[in-house]
C-alpha cells in the first residue's frame, strides 16, 4: 500500500503521484508549452534561460492544516508526495510516499546567480540545507500566488489558488508473486 496526493480547486479534484510545483518551475513549463521551436529537451532548456532573464519574486500565501500560514516572496514552492521530479531532481529529498504527509520545499526570493548556484544541489537533495530554502510538512495546504499555475507530475493542473492534500493509502499497488 502506498500513498497518493490530490489537488482540489472549486470542488474539482485531480490526483497526482509525485510532486506539484508552482513558481519558477511552472513558469518554465508554461513557456515550454507555448513554444513551437526547438523540439525536445532543448525547448525546456531555452525556456529556463528565458525565465531566468525575467526572474522576479512571487508573492505566495501557504495556509497549512495545522493553522499556521506563511506569506512570503518565493521563487518556487514544491509539494512532494515523493522525493523527485524533472529528471531526478530531489526537490523534496525527505518525502515518503507512504507517510500521509506532503513535504513542502520553498525557495525564497533570490537572485539569478544564487538560483543558478542552487540548481546543481537539487540533484543531490542538499539544497534544503541552504539559507534561501525552507521546508515544511503537512497533510494539507492551501496555496496561492496570483497569476501562477500549478503543475503536478509534470502536467498542467490549473491556476492557483489550490488546496493540496496527501491521501494516505489512496493508491494500492499489487505485486506479482515470484
N, CA, C and O of each residue as an XYZ file, in Angstrom:
712
protein
N       0.849     -1.178      0.000
C       0.000      0.000      0.000
C       0.886      1.229      0.000
O       1.869      1.284      0.738
N       0.559      2.186     -0.795
C       1.311      3.428     -0.863
C       0.356      4.597     -0.778
O      -0.858      4.400     -0.719
N       0.871      5.786     -0.771
C       0.041      6.981     -0.683
C      -0.157      7.630     -2.027
O       0.359      7.160     -3.041
N      -0.902      8.704     -2.033
C      -1.134      9.490     -3.228
C      -1.458     10.904     -2.768
O      -1.547     11.158     -1.566
N      -1.630     11.798     -3.678
C      -1.957     13.170     -3.321
C      -2.988     13.695     -4.295
O      -3.190     13.138     -5.374
N      -3.638     14.774     -3.897
C      -4.728     15.313     -4.690
C      -4.675     16.830     -4.661
O      -4.327     17.431     -3.645
N      -5.021     17.443     -5.780
C      -5.155     18.891     -5.880
C      -6.637     19.175     -6.041
O      -7.299     18.569     -6.884
N      -7.162     20.090     -5.242
C      -8.576     20.450     -5.342
C      -8.710     21.924     -5.663
O      -8.033     22.763     -5.069
N      -9.583     22.236     -6.601
C      -9.893     23.609     -6.966
C     -11.382     23.692     -7.222
O     -11.896     23.069     -8.151
N     -12.070     24.453     -6.405
C     -13.504     24.666     -6.556
C     -14.267     23.352     -6.755
O     -15.116     23.236     -7.640
N     -13.949     22.376     -5.920
C     -14.654     21.102     -5.955
C     -14.164     20.114     -6.995
O     -14.597     18.961     -6.980
N     -13.279     20.514     -7.897
C     -12.723     19.609     -8.898
C     -11.429     19.039     -8.328
O     -10.565     19.783     -7.863
N     -11.302     17.719     -8.367
C     -10.121     17.077     -7.814
C      -9.296     16.440     -8.919
O      -9.833     15.814     -9.832
N      -7.976     16.610     -8.822
C      -7.044     15.981     -9.748
C      -5.981     15.275     -8.924
O      -5.350     15.882     -8.058
N      -5.787     14.002     -9.193
C      -4.838     13.185     -8.459
C      -3.454     13.313     -9.073
O      -3.313     13.495    -10.282
N      -2.440     13.216     -8.230
C      -1.071     13.126     -8.721
C      -0.280     12.210     -7.803
O      -0.688     11.945     -6.672
N       0.846     11.733     -8.294
C       1.616     10.768     -7.521
C       2.939     11.280     -6.998
O       3.423     10.781     -5.982
N       3.546     12.266     -7.657
C       4.892     12.666     -7.269
C       4.922     14.052     -6.632
O       4.844     14.172     -5.409
N       5.034     15.102     -7.449
C       5.241     16.462     -6.941
C       4.335     17.437     -7.674
O       4.186     17.367     -8.894
N       3.730     18.352     -6.914
C       3.048     19.507     -7.501
C       3.979     20.699     -7.316
O       4.541     20.885     -6.237
N       4.143     21.502     -8.354
C       5.051     22.639     -8.284
C       4.365     23.906     -8.766
O       3.476     23.877     -9.617
N       4.806     25.018     -8.197
C       4.292     26.330     -8.593
C       5.406     27.349     -8.413
O       6.173     27.284     -7.453
N       5.487     28.284     -9.340
C       6.512     29.321     -9.265
C       7.411     29.258    -10.483
O       6.938     29.060    -11.602
N       8.719     29.428    -10.267
C       9.664     29.456    -11.375
C       9.519     28.234    -12.276
O       9.461     28.368    -13.498
N       9.459     27.049    -11.683
C       9.368     25.843    -12.496
C       8.066     25.769    -13.291
O       8.062     25.254    -14.409
N       6.974     26.269    -12.745
C       5.725     26.258    -13.513
C       5.737     27.343    -14.588
O       5.128     27.171    -15.644
N       6.427     28.462    -14.331
C       6.586     29.484    -15.376
C       7.401     28.929    -16.545
O       7.105     29.211    -17.707
N       8.428     28.138    -16.229
C       9.224     27.493    -17.276
C       8.349     26.527    -18.071
O       8.422     26.488    -19.299
N       7.527     25.754    -17.376
C       6.629     24.817    -18.076
C       5.606     25.556    -18.932
O       5.312     25.136    -20.052
N       5.059     26.658    -18.407
C       4.131     27.470    -19.205
C       4.797     27.913    -20.504
O       4.225     27.778    -21.585
N       6.016     28.446    -20.385
C       6.740     28.939    -21.567
C       7.042     27.789    -22.524
O       6.861     27.926    -23.734
N       7.499     26.666    -21.994
C       7.804     25.499    -22.830
C       6.574     25.077    -23.626
O       6.675     24.765    -24.812
N       5.418     25.068    -22.978
C       4.178     24.655    -23.642
C       3.744     25.624    -24.736
O       3.049     25.229    -25.672
N       4.150     26.899    -24.626
C       3.797     27.885    -25.663
C       4.759     27.862    -26.855
O       4.415     28.337    -27.937
N       5.945     27.318    -26.664
C       6.980     27.331    -27.706
C       6.727     26.240    -28.744
O       6.255     25.153    -28.410
N       7.038     26.530    -29.981
C       6.917     25.553    -31.055
C       8.280     25.098    -31.557
O       8.392     24.100    -32.269
N       9.315     25.843    -31.178
C      10.673     25.518    -31.577
C      11.602     25.920    -30.463
O      11.308     26.911    -29.793
N      12.673     25.252    -30.211
C      13.123     23.991    -30.821
C      12.353     22.807    -30.264
O      11.486     22.978    -29.407
N      12.653     21.634    -30.732
C      11.970     20.432    -30.274
C      12.803     19.719    -29.216
O      14.010     19.939    -29.105
N      12.150     18.871    -28.448
C      12.849     18.042    -27.464
C      13.307     18.810    -26.238
O      12.742     19.847    -25.890
N      14.334     18.290    -25.591
C      14.859     18.824    -24.335
C      15.343     20.268    -24.492
O      15.261     21.055    -23.549
N      15.840     20.612    -25.660
C      16.364     21.967    -25.875
C      15.282     23.031    -25.681
O      15.580     24.152    -25.269
N      14.044     22.688    -25.973
C      12.937     23.632    -25.773
C      12.841     24.013    -24.292
O      12.705     25.188    -23.952
N      12.914     23.008    -23.421
C      12.839     23.248    -21.979
C      14.042     24.068    -21.514
O      13.888     25.001    -20.725
N      15.234     23.726    -21.995
C      16.443     24.457    -21.610
C      16.361     25.931    -22.021
O      16.753     26.815    -21.259
N      15.857     26.187    -23.211
C      15.700     27.564    -23.686
C      14.662     28.305    -22.837
O      14.831     29.489    -22.544
N      13.610     27.623    -22.448
C      12.591     28.234    -21.590
C      13.180     28.596    -20.221
O      12.824     29.631    -19.658
N      14.066     27.771    -19.684
C      14.732     28.089    -18.413
C      15.514     29.386    -18.542
O      15.407     30.268    -17.690
N      16.293     29.502    -19.597
C      17.097     30.719    -19.812
C      16.189     31.943    -19.945
O      16.467     32.989    -19.358
N      15.121     31.815    -20.704
C      14.192     32.939    -20.889
C      13.549     33.354    -19.572
O      13.435     34.547    -19.289
N      13.129     32.383    -18.762
C      12.508     32.715    -17.476
C      13.521     33.258    -16.475
O      13.179     34.104    -15.648
N      14.763     32.783    -16.539
C      15.806     33.343    -15.674
C      15.993     34.828    -15.951
O      16.237     35.613    -15.035
N      15.878     35.208    -17.222
C      16.059     36.619    -17.585
C      14.943     37.493    -17.021
O      15.105     38.708    -16.907
N      13.807     36.882    -16.665
C      12.664     37.623    -16.122
C      12.393     37.274    -14.659
O      11.313     37.551    -14.138
N      13.387     36.659    -13.995
C      13.204     36.217    -12.615
C      12.760     37.368    -11.721
O      13.330     38.458    -11.750
N      11.725     37.096    -10.926
C      11.193     38.092    -10.008
C      10.604     37.381     -8.797
O      10.212     36.218     -8.895
N      10.537     38.060     -7.665
C       9.895     37.453     -6.500
C       8.401     37.246     -6.766
O       7.746     38.094     -7.372
N       7.884     36.129     -6.313
C       6.465     35.817     -6.488
C       5.805     35.790     -5.109
O       6.257     35.067     -4.222
N       4.738     36.573     -4.923
C       4.077     36.592     -3.618
C       3.241     35.326     -3.416
O       2.280     35.081     -4.145
N       3.618     34.533     -2.424
C       2.916     33.291     -2.102
C       2.228     33.412     -0.753
O       2.676     34.128      0.142
N       1.121     32.685     -0.639
C       0.441     32.504      0.637
C       0.159     31.018      0.776
O      -0.553     30.432     -0.039
N       0.727     30.410      1.819
C       0.531     28.995      2.090
C      -0.142     28.870      3.450
O       0.417     29.294      4.462
N      -1.336     28.292      3.480
C      -2.083     28.088      4.723
C      -2.101     26.590      5.012
O      -2.655     25.806      4.242
N      -1.493     26.206      6.122
C      -1.312     24.803      6.473
C      -2.458     24.285      7.331
O      -3.140     25.047      8.016
N      -2.654     22.965      7.276
C      -3.751     22.334      8.008
C      -3.618     22.457      9.519
O      -4.608     22.276     10.227
N      -2.433     22.757     10.036
C      -2.280     22.923     11.481
C      -2.601     24.347     11.933
O      -2.486     24.669     13.115
N      -3.006     25.198     10.983
C      -3.428     26.554     11.320
C      -2.414     27.644     11.063
O      -2.777     28.820     11.086
N      -1.153     27.309     10.819
C      -0.198     28.388     10.557
C      -0.156     28.729      9.075
O      -0.490     27.911      8.217
N       0.260     29.947      8.800
C       0.296     30.477      7.439
C       1.663     31.083      7.173
O       2.262     31.708      8.048
N       2.145     30.893      5.959
C       3.375     31.550      5.509
C       2.997     32.471      4.372
O       2.412     32.040      3.378
N       3.333     33.745      4.520
C       3.181     34.728      3.448
C       4.587     35.222      3.145
O       5.229     35.848      3.988
N       5.066     34.937      1.923
C       6.450     35.262      1.598
C       6.626     35.388      0.096
O       5.862     34.828     -0.690
N       7.648     36.132     -0.280
C       8.063     36.167     -1.677
C       8.948     34.953     -1.919
O       9.991     34.787     -1.287
N       8.509     34.106     -2.850
C       9.236     32.881     -3.159
C       9.631     32.858     -4.629
O       9.042     33.548     -5.462
N      10.633     32.056     -4.925
C      10.972     31.765     -6.305
C      10.146     30.577     -6.771
O       9.662     30.551     -7.903
N       9.987     29.590     -5.888
C       9.150     28.435     -6.209
C       8.736     27.724     -4.938
O       9.351     27.880     -3.883
N       7.683     26.942     -5.064
C       7.225     26.066     -3.986
C       6.883     24.717     -4.609
O       6.223     24.646     -5.646
N       7.344     23.646     -3.956
C       7.077     22.290     -4.436
C       6.449     21.489     -3.303
O       6.841     21.615     -2.143
N       5.475     20.669     -3.656
C       4.687     19.904     -2.696
C       4.846     18.438     -3.052
O       4.202     17.941     -3.976
N       5.705     17.746     -2.316
C       6.106     16.403     -2.702
C       5.442     15.282     -1.949
O       5.469     15.229     -0.720
N       4.847     14.388     -2.705
C       4.395     13.112     -2.197
C       5.566     12.131     -2.313
O       5.649     11.155     -1.568
N       6.458     12.405     -3.247
C       7.694     11.645     -3.421
C       8.855     12.634     -3.477
O       8.646     13.847     -3.454
N      10.067     12.116     -3.548
C      11.273     12.933     -3.444
C      11.624     13.734     -4.690
O      12.165     14.834     -4.577
N      11.328     13.211     -5.874
C      11.927     13.825     -7.063
C      10.932     14.160     -8.159
O       9.809     13.657     -8.212
N      11.404     15.031     -9.022
C      10.718     15.363    -10.268
C      11.752     15.810    -11.283
O      12.930     15.959    -10.955
N      11.312     16.024    -12.523
C      12.148     16.606    -13.566
C      13.518     15.994    -13.751
O      14.525     16.664    -13.518
N      13.585     14.744    -14.161
C      14.876     14.146    -14.483
C      15.742     13.842    -13.276
O      16.969     13.889    -13.367
N      15.130     13.536    -12.159
C      15.890     13.126    -10.993
C      16.240     14.227    -10.013
O      17.067     14.017     -9.125
N      15.627     15.400    -10.151
C      15.869     16.470     -9.182
C      15.169     16.105     -7.875
O      13.958     15.886     -7.857
N      15.927     16.040     -6.788
C      15.388     15.673     -5.473
C      14.841     16.914     -4.779
O      15.379     17.364     -3.767
N      13.773     17.452     -5.334
C      13.211     18.719     -4.850
C      12.694     18.599     -3.414
O      12.791     19.559     -2.649
N      12.155     17.456     -3.042
C      11.658     17.194     -1.674
C      12.384     15.950     -1.165
O      11.788     14.874     -1.108
N      13.669     16.079     -0.791
C      14.525     14.912     -0.568
C      14.120     13.979      0.563
O      14.572     12.834      0.586
N      13.293     14.416      1.496
C      12.895     13.523      2.594
C      11.454     13.021      2.453
O      10.934     12.375      3.362
N      10.811     13.313      1.327
C       9.419     12.889      1.137
C       9.307     11.365      1.140
O      10.164     10.653      0.616
N       8.231     10.897      1.743
C       7.939      9.468      1.824
C       6.500      9.271      1.351
O       5.563      9.747      1.991
N       6.329      8.578      0.246
C       5.007      8.405     -0.362
C       3.999      7.702      0.534
O       2.797      7.768      0.274
N       4.462      7.031      1.580
C       3.551      6.244      2.411
C       3.255      6.875      3.766
O       2.575      6.257      4.585
N       3.752      8.101      4.032
C       3.596      8.658      5.384
C       2.373      9.553      5.573
O       2.127     10.028      6.682
N       1.601      9.792      4.506
C       0.404     10.621      4.625
C       0.696     12.101      4.781
O      -0.175     12.864      5.197
N       1.918     12.517      4.451
C       2.325     13.915      4.567
C       2.898     14.399      3.239
O       3.491     13.624      2.488
N       2.718     15.674      2.962
C       3.400     16.322      1.854
C       4.658     16.969      2.416
O       4.623     17.563      3.494
N       5.755     16.860      1.703
C       6.950     17.624      2.031
C       6.918     18.870      1.155
O       6.790     18.766     -0.065
N       7.030     20.031      1.760
C       6.949     21.293      1.032
C       8.326     21.930      1.030
O       8.915     22.154      2.088
N       8.839     22.220     -0.157
C      10.117     22.901     -0.313
C       9.829     24.286     -0.881
O       9.169     24.423     -1.911
N      10.334     25.308     -0.195
C      10.131     26.692     -0.618
C      11.489     27.342     -0.872
O      12.327     27.414      0.026
N      11.697     27.811     -2.093
C      12.905     28.572     -2.400
C      12.510     30.038     -2.297
O      11.736     30.550     -3.107
N      13.054     30.698     -1.289
C      12.722     32.105     -1.073
C      13.292     32.958     -2.184
O      14.254     32.570     -2.846
N      12.691     34.132     -2.390
C      13.116     35.035     -3.457
C      14.629     35.179     -3.418
O      15.221     35.421     -2.366
N      15.231     35.029     -4.566
C      16.685     35.042     -4.647
C      17.123     35.609     -5.986
O      16.307     35.809     -6.885
N      18.396     35.860     -6.108
C      18.945     36.413     -7.345
C      19.147     35.308     -8.377
O      19.122     34.122     -8.051
N      19.346     35.718     -9.621
C      19.619     34.755    -10.686
C      20.868     33.939    -10.358
O      20.887     32.718    -10.517
N      21.907     34.632     -9.897
C      23.176     33.964     -9.591
C      22.986     32.910     -8.506
O      23.482     31.791     -8.637
N      22.282     33.252     -7.449
C      22.052     32.283     -6.362
C      21.199     31.111     -6.844
O      21.441     29.967     -6.457
N      20.211     31.388     -7.679
C      19.363     30.308     -8.185
C      20.183     29.355     -9.062
O      20.023     28.137     -8.984
N      21.047     29.914     -9.884
C      21.907     29.077    -10.738
C      22.846     28.243     -9.879
O      23.089     27.076    -10.188
N      23.380     28.821     -8.802
C      24.259     28.068     -7.888
C      23.485     26.994     -7.126
O      24.029     25.931     -6.825
N      22.236     27.264     -6.819
C      21.401     26.310     -6.092
C      21.047     25.103     -6.959
O      20.912     23.990     -6.451
N      20.899     25.320     -8.250
C      20.392     24.295     -9.165
C      21.103     22.947     -9.046
O      20.414     21.937     -8.905
N      22.446     22.862     -9.094
C      23.092     21.543     -9.016
C      22.837     20.824     -7.686
O      22.855     19.593     -7.643
N      22.603     21.565     -6.610
C      22.386     20.931     -5.305
C      21.051     20.188     -5.249
O      20.863     19.309     -4.407
N      20.123     20.540     -6.145
C      18.815     19.876     -6.161
C      18.965     18.414     -6.595
O      18.182     17.566     -6.169
N      19.945     18.114     -7.423
C      20.148     16.732     -7.864
C      20.692     15.853     -6.742
O      20.532     14.632     -6.776
N      21.332     16.464     -5.753
C      21.845     15.719     -4.593
C      20.891     15.803     -3.408
O      21.042     15.060     -2.438
N      19.906     16.702     -3.478
C      18.972     16.889     -2.376
C      19.547     17.705     -1.232
O      18.987     17.713     -0.136
N      20.658     18.393     -1.469
C      21.300     19.180     -0.405
C      20.854     20.641     -0.394
O      21.278     21.412      0.467
N      20.017     21.017     -1.326
C      19.543     22.410     -1.388
C      18.758     22.803     -0.141
O      18.710     23.981      0.214
N      18.148     21.838      0.520
C      17.335     22.156      1.698
C      18.196     22.612      2.882
O      17.664     23.095      3.882
N      19.505     22.465      2.777
C      20.424     22.931      3.813
C      20.823     24.393      3.612
O      21.469     24.981      4.480
N      20.447     24.981      2.487
C      20.835     26.355      2.169
C      19.899     27.359      2.840
O      18.733     27.062      3.099
N      20.428     28.553      3.118
C      19.646     29.551      3.854
C      18.451     30.103      3.081
O      17.519     30.599      3.714
N      18.426     30.046      1.774
C      17.311     30.573      0.981
C      16.239     29.521      0.727
O      15.288     29.776     -0.012
N      16.378     28.342      1.330
C      15.423     27.253      1.112
C      14.813     26.861      2.461
O      15.523     26.625      3.438
N      13.483     26.799      2.488
C      12.769     26.379      3.691
C      11.951     25.140      3.399
O      11.590     24.875      2.252
N      11.660     24.381      4.444
C      10.843     23.183      4.279
C       9.766     23.137      5.355
O       9.923     23.692      6.442
N       8.689     22.473      5.030
C       7.570     22.237      5.950
C       7.023     20.854      5.622
O       7.338     20.282      4.579
N       6.207     20.328      6.519
C       5.477     19.087      6.268
C       4.034     19.329      6.675
O       3.761     20.006      7.667
N       3.122     18.774      5.905
C       1.702     18.951      6.210
C       0.896     17.871      5.510
O       1.317     17.310      4.499
N      -0.253     17.600      6.062
C      -1.194     16.685      5.410
C      -1.932     17.436      4.298
O      -2.282     16.856      3.270
N      -2.166     18.755      4.523
C      -2.881     19.569      3.536
C      -2.387     21.011      3.621
O      -1.991     21.486      4.685
N      -2.419     21.690      2.487
C      -2.013     23.090      2.432
C      -2.783     23.786      1.310
O      -2.982     23.221      0.235
N      -3.211     25.013      1.575
C      -3.826     25.854      0.547
C      -2.735     26.765      0.015
O      -1.988     27.372      0.783
N      -2.650     26.857     -1.304
C      -1.555     27.577     -1.950
C      -2.117     28.646     -2.874
O      -3.027     28.384     -3.660
N      -1.564     29.865     -2.774
C      -1.975     30.921     -3.685
C      -0.775     31.773     -4.062
O       0.081     32.075     -3.229
N      -0.728     32.151     -5.323
C       0.203     33.130     -5.863
C      -0.443     33.640     -7.148
O      -0.549     32.895     -8.122
N      -0.871     34.891     -7.160
C      -1.608     35.416     -8.321
C      -0.851     35.257     -9.641
O       0.330     35.590     -9.748
N      -1.568     34.739    -10.638
C      -1.002     34.603    -11.981
C      -0.119     33.384    -12.185
O       0.470     33.221    -13.254
N      -0.017     32.529    -11.180
C       0.850     31.350    -11.273
C      -0.012     30.095    -11.432
O      -1.074     29.974    -10.821
N       0.464     29.168    -12.262
C      -0.216     27.899    -12.491
C       0.426     26.790    -11.668
O       1.597     26.874    -11.301
N      -0.346     25.762    -11.387
C       0.150     24.564    -10.718
C       0.381     23.480    -11.763
O      -0.414     23.300    -12.686
N       1.487     22.767    -11.597
C       1.800     21.595    -12.408
C       2.015     20.432    -11.452
O       2.657     20.594    -10.414
N       1.485     19.263    -11.791
C       1.684     18.070    -10.966
C       2.073     16.913    -11.876
O       1.502     16.730    -12.951
N       3.044     16.142    -11.431
C       3.593     15.059    -12.251
C       4.008     15.583    -13.627
O       3.921     14.866    -14.624
N       4.458     16.839    -13.674
C       4.931     17.438    -14.916
C       3.852     17.927    -15.854
O       4.157     18.386    -16.955
N       2.602     17.840    -15.448
C       1.484     18.234    -16.306
C       0.745     19.430    -15.721
O       0.641     19.579    -14.503
N       0.234     20.280    -16.611
C      -0.571     21.422    -16.172
C      -1.789     20.919    -15.394
O      -2.463     19.975    -15.807
N      -2.059     21.581    -14.245
C      -3.236     21.230    -13.453
C      -4.270     22.346    -13.543
O      -5.382     22.129    -14.026
N      -3.904     23.547    -13.078
C      -4.844     24.653    -13.040
C      -4.125     25.887    -12.502
O      -3.007     25.789    -11.995
N      -4.769     27.051    -12.613
C      -4.190     28.240    -11.971
C      -4.383     28.168    -10.456
O      -5.341     27.571     -9.965
N      -3.456     28.788     -9.731
C      -3.629     28.920     -8.283
C      -4.753     29.902     -8.027
O      -4.992     30.763     -8.874
N      -5.460     29.825     -6.907
C      -5.200     29.037     -5.713
C      -5.711     27.609     -5.828
O      -6.659     27.321     -6.559
N      -5.039     26.701     -5.066
C      -5.463     25.306     -4.966
C      -5.283     24.821     -3.534
O      -4.543     25.408     -2.744
N      -5.969     23.748     -3.229
C      -5.753     23.011     -1.995
C      -5.060     21.718     -2.385
O      -5.492     21.030     -3.310
N      -3.986     21.389     -1.680
C      -3.218     20.172     -1.961
C      -3.252     19.305     -0.710
O      -3.027     19.794      0.397
N      -3.534     18.024     -0.886
C      -3.626     17.109      0.253
C      -2.945     15.793     -0.051
O      -2.968     15.312     -1.184
N      -2.333     15.212      0.978
C      -1.846     13.835      0.898
C      -2.991     12.941      1.340
O      -3.651     13.219      2.341
N      -3.228     11.881      0.606
C      -4.312     10.952      0.915
C      -3.679      9.590      1.199
O      -3.376      8.845      0.267
N      -3.479      9.259      2.473
C      -2.815      8.000      2.806
C      -3.565      6.786      2.267
O      -4.785      6.688      2.397
N      -2.827      5.870      1.667
C      -3.404      4.619      1.200
C      -4.325      4.732      0.016
O      -5.035      3.774     -0.293
N      -4.345      5.875     -0.672
C      -5.273      6.062     -1.789
C      -4.912      5.200     -3.003
O      -5.789      4.807     -3.772
N      -3.646      4.913     -3.168
C      -3.192      4.122     -4.303
C      -2.697      2.790     -3.788
O      -1.829      2.732     -2.917
N      -3.244      1.734     -4.320
C      -2.804      0.402     -3.916
C      -2.063     -0.228     -5.094
O      -2.548     -0.245     -6.225
N      -0.882     -0.740     -4.792
C      -0.062     -1.360     -5.822
C      -0.004     -2.856     -5.549
O       0.322     -3.295     -4.446
N      -0.323     -3.614     -6.566
C      -0.274     -5.073     -6.447
C       1.035     -5.549     -7.046
O       1.450     -5.097     -8.113
N       1.664     -6.449     -6.358
C       2.918     -7.031     -6.863
C       2.649     -8.474     -7.264
O       1.959     -9.217     -6.566
N       3.199     -8.840     -8.381
C       3.047    -10.217     -8.850
C       3.848    -11.153     -7.952
O       4.933    -10.803     -7.488
N       3.320    -12.308     -7.717
C       4.022    -13.310     -6.924
C       5.240    -13.781     -7.702
O       5.200    -13.883     -8.928
N       6.328    -14.068     -6.984
C       7.551    -14.530     -7.685
C       7.396    -15.883     -8.342
O       8.338    -16.382     -8.957
